[in-house]
Amino acid sequence: MSSRPSRGAARLAAILDALPDGLVLVNANGTVVNANTIALELFETPGTALVGRGLLDLLPEFDSRLIPGSMRRPDSADQRGRTKPTRMIARRTDGGEFPVEVTSASLEDGREAYDSYNAYTGDELLMLVVRDLSGTVDTEAELARSQRQTEMILRAASEGVVGTDTDGRVVLVNPAAAQILGFRASDLGGQELHPLILHSRADGEPFPYEESPLADTLKSGRKHRVRGQVLWAKNGSRVAVDLTTAPVRDGDQLVGAVMTFTDRRPYEEQAEKHAAELAETTERLTAEIAAASERHATELAAKIEHYEAELADKADRYTAELEAGSERYAELAARHAQLTAVLGESLRGPLEELRTELGTLAADPAGQLWPEANQILHHLAAGYARMTTLVDSVLGYQRLDTGAEQLTKANVLLDAVVAAGVEGAIELIGPGRAQFAVHAPPIEAEVDGARLATALAHLVADVAGVDSTGKAKLAPGGGYVDSTVVVAAAQRGDVVRIEVRGPFAGGDPVHEPIVRGIVRAHGGVLQTHEVPERSGSAYVL
C-alpha cells in the first residue's frame, strides 16, 4: 500500500480540518489515533502530543463502555453506536481543564476512510466530535442569572405586566396581573388578550380591537399611556386601571408588546370613603357653625360696645404718642443728617487731606527719611485711603437707602465689574493681604456697574479676614490659613449669579449692610453659605 494518501483521502482530511469543532478518532484500546486541526488546538500544548494519549486521560467523564473494545454496550447509544451531545470537563495534555460538549459515533471499519493513516491496528474506531464551551458556559450562566432576576422583578412588581406577540396573544403574565384580573396565569397563556379583558368600554359598548392602544402599539410601535382605562375581570366586573403599552423589539424588528397597568380600585374606594366622610363632616360642621355664629353674634355686639368705649379712650392717648413719635423721628432724621454731614464733610475732608500729605511725605523725593519711617508713612497713607474709601461707601449706601440717589443702570460686562470690585477690595483691605482667583466671563448685564463693584469689594473684604483698621483676623485654633478669595460669575437664563468665597466667616456689621442695600436696590438676593470642611463663608449674589 502506498504511503502517500490518495487524492480522495487528502480531500477528506482537508474537509475534516475545516470543521468548526474538534474531531478525534479512538481505536479499540481507547487510544487517540488521529485528530483534526481544531482538536489539536483544543487539547495539545507545546511539548506534548495528542495522538497516542488515552481517551479517558483527555475526557475523564466519558463513558468507557462506548470505546469499541468494551464488552458492555451503553444504554445512551443507539443501534449504530451514536450518542447525543453530552457536556463534560475535558483535560488538555498539560492538565488544564475546560468545558466541552461531546458527541460520539462508532465506525465499523476505519481503514477505508483513512487507509493512509497507519497509526492504529483495530478494525473498529470511535469518532468523537468535541465542541469547546469555554465562552458558552459563561454566557448561559449570565443569561440564566438575568432570566431569574427578571422573573423575581416581575413577581415582586405590584403593577400588572402582560406580554404579547405580534398577534396580540399572551406570552407572559406576572402574578399581579393575574390577581388583579382574577385569572390564572394558565388561563391567559396563548390566548388573544383583547377579547379576554379589553372587549368592551366602561359603558358596556363594544371596544373594537383596532381602536385599542395595544393594537396601535403592535401596528406602529408607538407607546401609549391611558388613565382610567377599563379592563374586564374573569367574573365580568369592571377594573379601572392606569394602563401603559410599549413595543418590544428584537433589533429593528417589532416582535410584540408589553402592557402594564395599575389597579385604581383601592384609590377609588378610598376616594368614595373620603367623600362620605367629607359629607358627614360638612353637615356636622354646618350645624356647629350656625350655633357658633349665633353665639358669636351676641358676644360680638357686647364686645363692640366695650371696644368702642376703649377706642375712644385710647384715641387720645395714641394721638399724643403719634405726636411724640413724629418729634422723635424728626430728631432721628436730624441726627442722621448730622452724621452724614460729619462723615461727608467734617471727617472725609480731613482724612483726604491727611492721606494726601502722608502720601507726599512717603514719596520723600529728597531721600531724607529712614526706610522704617518711610514704611510707616506708606502704611498710614494706606490706612487713611482705606478709611476714605469706607466713608465713601457708607455715604453712598445712605444716599441710596434714603432715596436721595437712584441706581444708574446700563448694559455692562460683568468681567469688568468683577475686576473693579477686586480693585476696590484691595483698597479696603490693603495690598498683599489676600490672593484672588477670579472666574468671570464677559457676561452682559443691566446693572449700576459702579455700585455693584462697591458691593463686590465689601463682600471680598468681609471674607478676607481684614477689619476696617487693616488688622488681619486670627484663624480659629491658630495655624496657617489659605488667604485665597474666589470670585466667580455665571449666567443661568436671565439671572446672573456671582459667588464670593473666602477663608473667614462673614457678617461684618460695616460691610454686609452696604452689600445688602445695593443688592436689594437691584432687585437681587444675597445668600450666605458655609464652606464645607473650612471655617470660611461663601456669598452668592
XYZ file of C-alpha atoms in Angstrom:
541
model
C 0.000 0.000 0.000
C 1.441 3.394 -0.929
C 2.448 5.702 1.959
C 1.111 8.724 0.074
C -2.563 9.414 0.716
C -4.908 9.099 -2.191
C -6.466 12.217 -3.629
C -9.847 11.359 -2.043
C -8.316 10.772 1.374
C -6.406 14.065 1.209
C -9.585 15.895 0.275
C -11.438 14.227 3.163
C -8.641 15.196 5.592
C -8.836 18.815 4.389
C -12.606 18.827 4.925
C -12.268 17.445 8.459
C -9.606 20.044 9.299
C -12.013 22.791 8.204
C -14.726 21.697 10.650
C -15.509 24.242 13.429
C -15.363 21.505 16.104
C -12.640 19.108 17.160
C -12.709 15.592 15.637
C -10.903 12.729 17.440
C -10.557 9.070 16.349
C -10.060 6.423 19.054
C -9.168 2.752 18.468
C -10.411 -0.322 20.315
C -7.762 0.190 23.018
C -9.118 3.621 23.899
C -6.085 5.395 22.355
C -6.280 8.503 20.173
C -5.064 7.564 16.718
C -5.896 10.723 14.790
C -7.385 14.199 15.218
C -8.169 17.202 13.044
C -6.584 20.649 13.439
C -9.255 22.028 15.817
C -8.842 19.038 18.155
C -5.071 19.529 18.216
C -5.572 23.212 19.091
C -8.020 22.291 21.882
C -6.044 19.503 23.572
C -2.382 19.868 22.671
C 0.049 22.166 24.452
C 3.640 22.918 23.325
C 5.948 19.993 24.002
C 3.142 17.411 24.226
C 1.291 15.245 21.703
C -2.391 14.335 21.460
C -2.067 11.209 19.293
C -1.216 8.201 21.443
C -2.970 9.557 24.529
C -5.633 7.527 26.296
C -9.142 8.849 25.723
C -10.032 8.750 29.422
C -6.974 10.925 30.190
C -8.475 13.587 27.927
C -12.167 13.032 28.860
C -12.276 11.525 32.394
C -16.083 11.648 32.462
C -16.524 9.855 29.128
C -18.477 6.580 29.277
C -15.804 3.901 28.797
C -18.467 1.488 27.558
C -18.584 3.482 24.307
C -14.968 2.536 23.465
C -15.048 -0.131 20.689
C -13.042 -2.661 22.713
C -15.527 -2.631 25.599
C -17.632 -5.735 26.059
C -20.533 -3.721 27.523
C -22.839 -1.658 25.377
C -24.141 1.574 26.952
C -27.811 2.490 27.093
C -27.058 6.031 25.856
C -26.025 4.866 22.348
C -28.413 3.948 19.575
C -28.135 0.804 17.417
C -25.470 2.427 15.247
C -23.385 3.447 18.257
C -24.237 7.168 18.117
C -24.783 9.275 21.260
C -26.473 12.550 21.959
C -24.348 15.654 22.795
C -23.103 15.373 26.394
C -21.454 18.093 28.445
C -18.357 17.235 30.487
C -14.952 18.563 31.537
C -12.027 17.936 29.161
C -8.365 17.869 30.145
C -5.533 19.183 27.959
C -2.246 17.352 27.597
C -0.723 19.724 30.199
C -3.520 19.009 32.718
C -5.543 22.192 32.136
C -9.329 21.738 32.129
C -12.132 23.317 30.076
C -15.841 22.574 29.451
C -16.836 20.727 26.265
C -19.810 19.078 24.554
C -19.014 15.596 23.178
C -20.866 13.560 20.539
C -19.596 10.085 19.598
C -20.284 7.514 16.899
C -18.850 4.093 16.094
C -17.103 3.437 12.744
C -17.270 -0.184 11.688
C -14.044 -0.032 9.721
C -11.858 2.993 9.619
C -9.374 1.654 7.088
C -11.416 2.562 4.039
C -11.774 6.189 5.070
C -8.253 6.531 6.392
C -6.202 3.884 4.631
C -3.295 6.335 4.511
C -3.175 6.740 8.321
C -1.433 3.677 9.822
C -1.410 4.760 13.465
C -3.976 2.126 14.533
C -4.477 -1.566 14.087
C -8.098 -2.334 15.026
C -10.910 -2.658 12.555
C -13.373 -0.576 14.591
C -12.925 3.090 15.522
C -14.785 5.545 17.742
C -15.231 9.055 16.346
C -15.768 11.912 18.815
C -16.885 15.444 17.928
C -15.690 17.833 20.670
C -17.111 21.374 20.922
C -15.393 23.916 23.197
C -17.914 25.548 25.594
C -15.493 27.882 27.410
C -17.340 31.030 26.331
C -20.773 29.407 26.007
C -20.966 28.273 29.655
C -20.304 31.799 30.972
C -22.865 33.262 28.568
C -25.504 30.685 29.514
C -24.893 31.289 33.219
C -25.273 35.047 32.719
C -28.457 34.538 30.682
C -29.854 32.234 33.372
C -28.990 34.749 36.091
C -30.554 37.560 34.082
C -33.694 35.471 33.476
C -34.007 34.630 37.193
C -33.575 38.285 38.088
C -36.233 39.313 35.560
C -38.637 36.698 36.930
C -38.066 37.903 40.508
C -38.687 41.502 39.460
C -41.912 40.552 37.663
C -43.093 38.526 40.664
C -42.290 41.366 43.087
C -43.925 44.092 40.971
C -47.248 45.407 42.284
C -48.286 46.514 38.786
C -49.771 44.023 36.363
C -47.479 43.091 33.453
C -48.700 41.201 30.366
C -46.566 40.489 27.297
C -47.992 39.617 23.875
C -46.671 38.536 20.495
C -47.408 40.444 17.293
C -50.824 38.754 17.027
C -51.852 40.006 20.459
C -51.567 36.586 22.092
C -50.367 36.404 25.697
C -46.798 35.135 26.151
C -46.072 36.494 29.644
C -48.178 37.202 32.742
C -46.874 38.232 36.161
C -48.728 37.266 39.386
C -50.002 40.810 39.986
C -51.732 40.906 36.576
C -53.421 37.530 37.169
C -54.560 38.592 40.659
C -55.973 41.958 39.514
C -57.944 40.333 36.681
C -58.989 37.228 38.622
C -57.440 34.814 36.102
C -54.929 32.053 36.479
C -51.762 32.619 34.500
C -52.519 29.375 32.617
C -55.942 30.789 31.614
C -54.276 33.704 29.822
C -51.263 31.973 28.275
C -51.536 31.694 24.493
C -54.932 33.456 24.401
C -55.748 36.653 22.485
C -55.628 39.392 25.108
C -58.179 41.826 23.647
C -61.256 39.517 23.663
C -60.466 38.469 27.235
C -60.023 41.788 29.062
C -60.451 44.694 26.567
C -63.594 43.669 24.695
C -65.906 46.470 25.971
C -65.805 50.089 27.075
C -66.809 51.307 30.538
C -70.441 51.834 29.394
C -70.657 48.284 28.027
C -70.377 49.254 24.361
C -68.047 47.019 22.277
C -64.442 48.212 22.106
C -63.042 47.388 18.633
C -59.565 45.879 18.669
C -58.371 48.369 16.019
C -59.117 51.302 18.340
C -57.273 49.867 21.354
C -53.866 51.205 22.432
C -52.459 47.652 22.293
C -53.402 47.291 18.628
C -51.794 50.620 17.728
C -48.603 49.704 19.613
C -48.355 46.383 17.751
C -49.030 48.141 14.443
C -46.991 51.363 14.710
C -44.591 50.710 17.583
C -45.834 53.787 19.481
C -46.141 53.925 23.258
C -49.470 54.780 24.920
C -50.391 55.942 28.427
C -54.102 55.855 29.307
C -55.615 56.943 32.640
C -58.925 55.427 33.700
C -58.897 52.584 31.146
C -61.412 49.824 31.920
C -60.330 46.174 31.871
C -62.729 43.247 32.414
C -62.016 40.641 35.078
C -62.793 36.943 34.732
C -66.010 37.332 36.766
C -67.258 40.082 34.418
C -66.597 43.011 36.762
C -65.033 46.262 35.578
C -61.484 47.050 36.726
C -60.407 50.682 36.372
C -56.655 50.919 35.724
C -53.937 53.286 34.590
C -52.549 51.489 31.536
C -49.338 51.726 29.504
C -48.447 49.863 26.309
C -44.942 49.747 24.853
C -43.403 47.889 21.892
C -40.924 45.012 22.268
C -38.240 44.942 19.586
C -35.541 42.497 18.562
C -33.131 44.918 16.960
C -35.239 46.862 14.483
C -37.968 44.206 14.227
C -41.179 44.536 16.255
C -41.758 41.181 17.989
C -44.533 42.026 20.435
C -45.752 44.432 23.086
C -45.857 44.699 26.862
C -48.831 46.132 28.717
C -48.529 47.316 32.326
C -51.430 48.510 34.457
C -52.105 49.720 37.993
C -55.362 48.855 39.751
C -57.242 52.067 40.588
C -59.980 50.369 42.640
C -58.260 50.871 46.028
C -57.873 54.588 45.245
C -61.490 54.912 44.087
C -62.763 53.098 47.198
C -60.661 55.407 49.345
C -61.999 58.422 47.440
C -65.605 57.291 47.976
C -64.912 56.746 51.655
C -63.393 60.201 51.965
C -66.345 61.731 50.074
C -68.811 60.158 52.515
C -66.746 61.269 55.482
C -66.496 64.751 53.989
C -70.288 64.986 53.506
C -70.893 63.861 57.093
C -68.289 66.247 58.431
C -69.696 69.110 56.330
C -73.191 68.569 57.693
C -71.947 68.425 61.284
C -69.743 71.474 60.887
C -72.568 73.430 59.233
C -74.775 72.897 62.290
C -71.914 73.754 64.637
C -71.073 76.887 62.632
C -74.706 78.059 62.719
C -74.844 77.670 66.505
C -71.444 79.275 66.922
C -72.393 82.156 64.627
C -75.452 82.977 66.692
C -73.439 82.808 69.904
C -70.626 84.886 68.482
C -73.049 87.496 67.162
C -74.323 88.071 70.689
C -70.792 88.176 72.103
C -69.673 90.459 69.278
C -72.374 93.013 69.964
C -71.326 93.174 73.605
C -67.648 93.433 72.756
C -68.236 96.106 70.111
C -69.872 98.282 72.707
C -66.990 97.639 75.116
C -64.296 98.257 72.487
C -65.908 101.458 71.251
C -65.571 102.838 74.738
C -61.945 101.701 74.956
C -61.216 103.003 71.448
C -62.463 106.460 72.357
C -60.213 106.405 75.425
C -57.176 105.154 73.505
C -57.609 107.501 70.546
C -56.491 110.492 72.630
C -53.538 108.532 74.046
C -52.441 107.308 70.597
C -52.684 110.824 69.197
C -50.299 112.048 71.903
C -47.933 109.085 71.250
C -48.040 109.756 67.496
C -47.084 113.393 68.024
C -44.232 112.262 70.306
C -43.157 109.697 67.678
C -43.174 112.358 64.963
C -40.939 114.529 67.076
C -38.652 111.542 67.753
C -38.483 110.758 64.037
C -37.631 114.372 63.289
C -34.855 114.209 65.872
C -33.513 110.941 64.349
C -33.664 112.430 60.868
C -31.725 115.460 62.102
C -29.128 113.188 63.730
C -28.865 111.145 60.534
C -28.334 114.334 58.531
C -25.763 115.488 61.094
C -23.934 112.105 60.946
C -23.976 112.176 57.135
C -22.605 115.738 57.192
C -19.897 114.761 59.673
C -18.887 111.763 57.559
C -19.079 113.590 54.249
C -17.578 116.945 55.197
C -16.039 117.154 58.660
C -14.417 113.670 58.569
C -13.846 112.807 54.925
C -12.212 116.144 54.049
C -9.545 115.965 56.780
C -8.971 112.258 56.013
C -8.419 113.019 52.345
C -6.092 115.902 53.223
C -4.110 113.740 55.686
C -3.863 110.928 53.110
C -2.507 113.413 50.531
C 0.032 114.877 52.972
C 1.143 111.432 54.131
C 1.497 110.327 50.525
C 3.661 113.370 49.809
C 5.855 112.686 52.859
C 6.102 108.980 51.985
C 7.243 109.859 48.466
C 10.360 111.539 50.096
C 11.830 112.955 46.876
C 14.892 114.219 48.785
C 15.554 110.802 50.332
C 15.815 112.254 53.866
C 13.716 109.620 55.687
C 14.843 106.352 57.179
C 13.375 103.316 55.432
C 11.418 102.431 58.595
C 9.851 105.901 58.720
C 9.047 105.751 55.016
C 7.357 102.375 55.504
C 5.271 103.698 58.409
C 4.192 106.716 56.324
C 3.134 104.413 53.470
C 1.205 102.263 55.955
C -0.544 105.335 57.399
C -1.364 106.647 53.924
C -2.887 103.258 53.012
C -4.880 103.296 56.239
C -6.281 106.761 55.561
C -7.079 105.692 51.982
C -8.949 102.667 53.382
C -10.888 104.900 55.791
C -11.743 107.354 52.996
C -12.978 104.518 50.766
C -15.072 103.128 53.622
C -16.606 106.549 54.345
C -17.448 106.966 50.641
C -19.116 103.540 50.599
C -21.183 104.304 53.723
C -22.278 107.704 52.377
C -23.216 106.192 49.001
C -25.273 103.486 50.736
C -27.026 106.103 52.946
C -27.955 108.239 49.949
C -29.226 105.178 48.071
C -31.141 103.893 51.108
C -32.882 107.233 51.777
C -33.771 107.720 48.110
C -31.522 110.747 47.697
C -29.815 108.932 44.819
C -31.052 106.281 42.368
C -29.306 103.469 40.528
C -27.830 104.338 37.161
C -28.274 101.114 35.221
C -26.593 100.347 31.903
C -25.552 97.274 29.932
C -22.055 96.426 31.178
C -19.777 93.385 31.054
C -19.520 91.540 34.351
C -15.805 90.749 33.987
C -15.094 94.500 34.129
C -17.399 94.905 37.158
C -15.722 91.979 38.943
C -12.263 93.392 38.186
C -13.325 96.789 39.598
C -14.725 95.044 42.678
C -11.409 93.252 43.297
C -9.525 96.567 42.931
C -11.917 98.205 45.391
C -11.401 95.316 47.836
C -7.636 95.860 47.706
C -8.234 99.493 48.745
C -10.364 98.298 51.694
C -8.039 95.544 52.996
C -4.689 96.791 51.756
C -2.364 95.377 49.105
C -0.854 91.936 49.566
C -3.385 90.854 52.208
C -5.142 88.267 50.018
C -4.771 86.256 46.855
C -7.536 86.207 44.272
C -8.879 83.512 41.944
C -11.257 85.250 39.522
C -13.529 83.396 37.057
C -15.694 85.979 35.292
C -16.695 85.509 31.646
C -17.781 88.598 29.662
C -21.473 88.312 30.549
C -23.618 91.345 29.684
C -25.981 92.555 32.427
C -28.067 95.673 33.045
C -26.747 96.972 36.389
C -25.256 100.021 38.073
C -21.648 98.976 37.472
C -20.037 101.330 39.997
C -22.354 100.412 42.881
C -22.215 96.684 42.086
C -18.399 96.885 42.087
C -18.636 98.583 45.526
C -20.826 95.708 46.788
C -18.340 93.109 45.499
C -15.456 94.987 47.120
C -17.168 94.864 50.520
C -18.065 91.168 50.055
C -14.417 90.354 49.398
C -13.302 92.454 52.402
C -15.893 90.677 54.587
C -14.476 87.175 53.895
C -10.793 88.158 53.561
C -10.298 88.414 57.326
C -9.067 92.041 57.448
C -11.038 94.508 59.602
C -11.552 98.240 58.996
C -8.314 99.053 60.859
C -6.289 96.872 58.499
C -5.610 94.144 61.065
C -5.832 90.521 59.957
C -8.040 88.153 61.925
C -6.573 85.056 63.539
C -7.620 81.650 62.247
C -9.688 79.510 64.656
C -7.179 77.375 66.570
C -4.229 79.197 65.024
C -2.134 77.811 62.198
C -1.878 78.611 58.503
C -4.966 79.711 56.576
C -5.133 79.862 52.805
C -5.829 83.549 52.075
C -7.223 82.909 48.584
C -10.527 84.651 47.823
C -12.508 83.145 44.937
C -14.776 85.364 42.834
C -16.814 83.613 40.137
C -19.652 84.808 37.892
C -22.077 82.789 35.784
C -25.381 83.219 33.943
C -28.436 80.946 34.180
C -31.125 82.053 31.793
C -31.946 85.685 32.607
C -30.332 85.509 36.051
C -26.729 86.466 36.815
C -25.065 84.680 39.738
C -21.863 85.916 41.448
C -20.173 83.872 44.179
C -17.551 85.238 46.584
C -15.816 82.634 48.787
C -13.102 83.372 51.353
C -11.238 81.825 54.297
C -13.082 83.703 57.086
C -16.702 83.915 58.227
C -18.606 86.974 57.018
C -21.321 89.062 58.606
C -19.298 92.187 59.412
C -21.690 94.970 60.642
C -19.935 97.506 58.392
C -19.627 95.556 55.126
C -22.775 93.412 54.973
C -25.448 96.198 55.307
C -23.831 98.095 52.427
C -23.863 94.983 50.219
C -27.441 94.038 51.075
C -28.657 97.596 50.395
C -27.062 97.688 46.924
C -28.268 94.163 46.055
C -31.803 94.927 47.286
C -31.888 98.118 45.162
C -31.053 95.942 42.125
C -33.908 93.556 42.990
C -31.440 90.781 43.776
C -30.874 88.346 46.634
C -27.788 87.824 48.816
C -27.335 84.387 50.370
C -24.672 83.145 52.801
C -23.337 79.579 52.778
C -20.809 77.789 54.961
C -17.770 76.360 53.169
C -17.621 72.547 53.802
C -14.651 71.446 55.945
C -13.483 75.076 56.212
C -14.126 77.931 58.611
C -14.878 80.459 55.895
C -18.082 81.634 54.226
C -19.382 81.957 50.712
C -21.730 84.692 49.481
C -23.966 84.087 46.485
C -25.291 87.259 44.890
